[in-house]
Amino acid sequence: MAAYIIRRILLMIPTLFGIMLITFIVTQFVPGGPVERLIAQVEGHSVGGEVRGAGTGLYQGNRGLDREKIEQLRALYGFDKPPVERFLSMMKNYLLFDFGESYNHHKSVVKLVIEKLPVSMSLGLWSFLIVYLTCIPLGIKKAVRDGSKFDVISTSAILVGYAIPGFVLAIVLIVLFGGGSFWNIFPLRGLTSDNWSELGLFAKILDYLWHMVLPIISITLGSLAVMTLLTKNSFLEEIRKQYVLTARAKGLGENQVLYRHVFRNAIIPIITGFPGSFVAAFFTGSLLIETIFSLDGLGLLAYDSIIQRDYPVVLGTLYFFTIIGLISRLLSDLSYVIVDPRITFESVESQ
């Protein structure tokens, strides 16, 4: 096990380096970088978040700023150094988890992410728990009652939910329950109310949960179909195998057959994705949902950083989340062996 883990960790290094290198190269060719944007702001020629004429060179349309001032700006952002030197210096700092300071927010990237994390954690963790706690029992029941009226109706319902985009559902929920044209039941802004600090503990919990209702419904409804049908098909496949017929022939009850024999084999495809989904739940941001419900989370931060060319935030968060993704993948592979002893590390590695 130790040798396999070490090999996977060593493989992560070139993967991480390649992702960061490609992203860094792309940022060098994107027009309207931080220096150009600052020049445009000083000269009053910023148009809709983009710099007019930025793609034709730094000095094109040089209105009011001499070459010396522009070089000072380039030095301020570190663009006076060659790209190779900047990339190596950046990776050296990232190895020490020093992600620098945001150009636009003038805060440490780490501090900025920590400020936005509660929103994304709230959305990710609640949706994760609801999906797993709902889909697994529902999928088992659908497998047991395959072809019944319950199976057909529930399948139709979850497929309709899957077909509705999350942002469309969010708008419909706002119109119906957020004070649109019908009922004003649920709040629409932030995680908590303005007077949250004045509330008691129980009232704070209720206020937080009340704010989460509409965003969580919007995120989770489309995810229910995939996990439910995966659970159902996994259990159906196991139920039709020979060992189930043998267990029934021995006189075992249906619950014993289902939960003592079928369950531990059928749950393997579902449970092996659990570590990655759980870790990702902490850092999942949904741009559209956060925008619609005025939630300032990681999804909105990532979008704004790309639009504003805030390279420390873009590259720093990419580095951190890539590491999280690679570790999640490793945990998922290890969970195969933990859940199913028949699988060896050699077979996992060959996949």
Coordinates of C-alpha atoms in Angstrom, one line a residue, residues 30-282:
V30 CA -4.8 37.0 -22.7
P31 CA -5.2 40.7 -23.5
G32 CA -6.1 43.2 -20.8
G33 CA -3.7 42.2 -18.0
P34 CA -3.4 44.0 -14.7
V35 CA -0.9 46.6 -16.0
E36 CA -3.1 47.4 -19.1
R37 CA -6.2 47.6 -16.9
L38 CA -4.6 50.0 -14.5
I39 CA -3.4 52.2 -17.3
A40 CA -6.8 52.3 -18.8
Q41 CA -8.4 53.1 -15.4
V42 CA -5.9 56.0 -14.9
E43 CA -6.6 57.4 -18.3
G44 CA -10.4 56.7 -18.0
H45 CA -10.7 54.3 -21.0
S46 CA -12.0 51.2 -19.3
V47 CA -15.0 49.8 -21.2
G48 CA -17.2 47.1 -19.6
G49 CA -14.4 45.4 -17.7
E50 CA -12.3 45.2 -20.8
V51 CA -9.5 47.4 -22.0
R52 CA -10.1 49.2 -25.3
G53 CA -7.2 48.4 -27.6
A54 CA -5.4 46.2 -25.0
G55 CA -4.8 43.5 -27.6
T56 CA -2.6 45.8 -29.8
G57 CA 0.2 46.4 -27.3
L58 CA 0.9 48.1 -24.1
Y59 CA 2.0 51.5 -25.5
Q60 CA -0.8 51.9 -28.1
G61 CA -2.8 54.9 -27.2
N62 CA -0.4 56.1 -24.5
R63 CA -2.3 59.0 -23.2
G64 CA -0.7 60.9 -20.3
L65 CA 1.6 58.1 -19.0
D66 CA 5.2 58.2 -20.0
R67 CA 7.4 55.1 -20.5
E68 CA 9.0 55.4 -17.0
K69 CA 5.6 55.4 -15.3
I70 CA 4.6 52.3 -17.3
E71 CA 7.8 50.5 -16.4
Q72 CA 7.1 51.3 -12.7
L73 CA 3.7 49.7 -13.0
R74 CA 5.2 46.7 -14.7
A75 CA 7.7 46.3 -11.8
L76 CA 4.9 46.8 -9.3
Y77 CA 3.1 43.7 -10.6
G78 CA 6.3 41.8 -11.3
F79 CA 5.9 41.9 -15.1
D80 CA 9.4 43.5 -15.6
K81 CA 10.9 40.0 -15.2
P82 CA 11.0 37.3 -18.0
P83 CA 8.1 34.9 -18.0
V84 CA 10.3 31.9 -17.1
E85 CA 11.6 33.6 -14.1
R86 CA 8.2 34.7 -13.0
F87 CA 6.8 31.1 -13.4
L88 CA 9.6 29.5 -11.4
S89 CA 9.3 32.1 -8.7
M90 CA 5.6 31.6 -8.5
M91 CA 5.9 27.8 -8.2
K92 CA 8.6 28.2 -5.5
N93 CA 6.2 30.4 -3.5
Y94 CA 3.3 28.0 -4.1
L95 CA 5.3 25.1 -2.7
L96 CA 5.3 27.1 0.5
F97 CA 1.6 27.9 0.1
D98 CA 2.4 31.5 -0.3
F99 CA -0.2 32.6 -3.0
G100 CA 0.5 36.3 -2.9
E101 CA -2.0 39.1 -2.7
S102 CA -5.0 39.8 -4.9
Y103 CA -4.6 42.7 -7.3
N104 CA -8.2 43.8 -7.0
H105 CA -9.1 43.0 -3.4
H106 CA -5.7 43.9 -1.9
K107 CA -5.9 41.0 0.4
S108 CA -3.9 37.7 0.8
V109 CA -5.3 35.1 -1.5
V110 CA -5.5 32.7 1.4
K111 CA -7.5 35.2 3.5
L112 CA -9.8 35.9 0.5
V113 CA -10.6 32.2 0.0
I114 CA -11.2 31.7 3.7
E115 CA -13.7 34.6 3.6
K116 CA -15.6 33.1 0.7
L117 CA -15.4 29.5 1.9
P118 CA -18.4 29.4 4.3
V119 CA -20.8 30.0 1.4
S120 CA -19.4 27.3 -0.8
M121 CA -19.1 24.9 2.1
S122 CA -22.8 25.5 3.0
L123 CA -23.9 24.8 -0.6
G124 CA -21.6 21.9 -1.1
L125 CA -22.0 20.0 2.2
W126 CA -25.8 20.3 2.3
S127 CA -26.2 19.2 -1.3
F128 CA -23.8 16.3 -0.7
L129 CA -25.7 15.1 2.4
I130 CA -29.1 15.5 0.8
V131 CA -28.1 13.7 -2.4
Y132 CA -26.5 10.7 -0.7
L133 CA -29.1 10.3 2.1
T134 CA -32.0 10.6 -0.4
C135 CA -30.7 8.7 -3.5
I136 CA -29.3 5.6 -1.8
P137 CA -32.6 4.6 0.0
L138 CA -34.6 5.7 -3.1
G139 CA -32.4 3.7 -5.5
I140 CA -32.7 0.6 -3.3
K141 CA -36.5 0.8 -3.2
K142 CA -36.7 1.4 -6.9
A143 CA -34.5 -1.7 -7.5
V144 CA -36.6 -3.9 -5.3
R145 CA -39.8 -2.6 -6.9
D146 CA -38.4 -2.5 -10.5
G147 CA -41.1 -2.0 -13.1
S148 CA -43.8 -1.1 -10.5
K149 CA -45.9 2.1 -10.7
F150 CA -43.7 3.6 -7.9
D151 CA -40.6 3.0 -10.0
V152 CA -42.1 4.5 -13.2
I153 CA -43.5 7.6 -11.4
S154 CA -40.3 8.3 -9.4
T155 CA -38.1 7.8 -12.4
S156 CA -40.2 10.3 -14.4
A157 CA -40.1 12.8 -11.6
I158 CA -36.4 12.7 -11.1
L159 CA -35.7 12.8 -14.9
V160 CA -37.9 15.9 -15.1
G161 CA -35.9 17.5 -12.3
Y162 CA -32.7 16.5 -14.1
A163 CA -33.8 18.2 -17.3
I164 CA -34.4 21.5 -15.6
P165 CA -31.3 23.6 -15.3
G166 CA -30.4 24.7 -11.8
F167 CA -30.5 28.4 -12.6
V168 CA -33.9 28.1 -14.3
L169 CA -35.3 26.3 -11.2
A170 CA -33.7 29.0 -9.0
I171 CA -35.6 31.8 -10.9
V172 CA -38.9 29.8 -10.7
L173 CA -38.4 29.3 -6.9
I174 CA -37.7 33.0 -6.5
V175 CA -40.9 34.0 -8.5
L176 CA -43.0 31.5 -6.5
F177 CA -41.6 31.8 -2.9
G178 CA -39.2 34.7 -2.8
G179 CA -41.6 37.6 -3.0
G180 CA -41.9 37.6 -6.8
S181 CA -45.4 37.3 -8.2
F182 CA -46.8 34.9 -5.5
W183 CA -45.6 34.2 -2.0
N184 CA -42.9 35.9 0.0
I185 CA -41.7 33.0 2.2
F186 CA -38.0 32.6 1.8
P187 CA -35.2 35.2 2.0
L188 CA -33.1 35.8 -1.1
R189 CA -29.8 37.4 0.1
G190 CA -26.8 35.9 1.9
L191 CA -26.5 33.1 4.4
T192 CA -28.1 34.9 7.3
S193 CA -30.3 37.9 8.1
D194 CA -29.0 41.3 9.0
N195 CA -30.0 40.9 12.7
W196 CA -28.4 37.5 12.9
S197 CA -25.9 38.5 15.6
E198 CA -28.8 39.6 17.8
L199 CA -30.6 36.2 17.7
G200 CA -30.3 33.4 20.1
L201 CA -28.6 30.1 19.2
F202 CA -31.7 28.2 18.1
A203 CA -33.0 31.2 16.2
K204 CA -29.6 31.6 14.4
I205 CA -29.7 27.9 13.3
L206 CA -33.3 28.3 12.0
D207 CA -32.4 31.6 10.2
Y208 CA -29.4 30.0 8.5
L209 CA -31.4 26.9 7.4
W210 CA -34.2 29.2 6.2
H211 CA -31.7 31.0 3.9
M212 CA -30.4 27.7 2.6
V213 CA -33.7 26.2 1.4
L214 CA -34.0 27.7 -2.1
P215 CA -30.3 27.5 -3.1
I216 CA -30.0 23.9 -1.9
I217 CA -33.1 22.8 -3.8
S218 CA -31.8 24.5 -6.9
I219 CA -28.5 22.7 -6.7
T220 CA -29.5 19.3 -5.6
L221 CA -32.6 18.6 -7.8
G222 CA -30.6 18.0 -10.9
S223 CA -28.1 15.7 -9.0
L224 CA -30.8 13.3 -7.7
A225 CA -31.3 11.5 -11.0
V226 CA -27.7 10.4 -11.6
M227 CA -27.1 9.0 -8.1
T228 CA -30.6 7.4 -7.8
L229 CA -30.3 5.6 -11.1
L230 CA -26.8 4.5 -10.4
T231 CA -27.9 3.0 -7.1
K232 CA -30.9 1.3 -8.7
N233 CA -28.9 -0.2 -11.6
S234 CA -26.1 -1.4 -9.2
F235 CA -28.6 -3.2 -7.0
L236 CA -30.5 -4.6 -9.9
E237 CA -27.3 -6.1 -11.3
E238 CA -26.5 -7.8 -8.0
I239 CA -30.0 -9.0 -7.4
R240 CA -30.0 -10.9 -10.6
K241 CA -26.8 -12.8 -9.8
Q242 CA -26.6 -16.5 -8.9
Y243 CA -25.5 -16.1 -5.3
V244 CA -28.8 -14.2 -4.6
L245 CA -30.8 -17.2 -5.9
T246 CA -28.7 -19.5 -3.8
A247 CA -29.3 -17.4 -0.7
R248 CA -33.0 -17.4 -1.3
A249 CA -33.0 -21.1 -1.9
K250 CA -31.4 -21.6 1.6
G251 CA -34.5 -19.9 3.1
L252 CA -33.1 -16.5 3.9
G253 CA -35.6 -13.7 4.1
E254 CA -35.7 -10.8 1.5
N255 CA -34.2 -8.3 4.0
Q256 CA -31.4 -10.7 4.9
V257 CA -30.6 -11.3 1.2
L258 CA -30.8 -7.6 0.4
Y259 CA -28.8 -6.1 3.3
R260 CA -26.4 -8.9 4.2
H261 CA -25.4 -10.1 0.7
V262 CA -26.6 -7.7 -2.0
F263 CA -25.9 -4.4 -0.2
R264 CA -22.2 -4.8 0.4
N265 CA -21.6 -5.7 -3.2
A266 CA -23.9 -3.2 -4.9
I267 CA -22.8 -0.3 -2.7
I268 CA -19.2 -0.4 -4.0
P269 CA -19.7 1.8 -7.1
I270 CA -21.5 4.4 -5.0
I271 CA -19.3 4.4 -1.9
T272 CA -16.0 4.6 -3.8
G273 CA -17.0 8.0 -5.1
F274 CA -17.8 9.2 -1.6
P275 CA -14.3 10.5 -0.6
G276 CA -13.9 12.6 -3.7
S277 CA -17.4 14.0 -3.4
F278 CA -17.0 14.7 0.3
V279 CA -13.8 16.6 -0.2
A280 CA -15.1 18.5 -3.2
A281 CA -18.2 19.6 -1.2
F282 CA -16.0 21.9 0.8

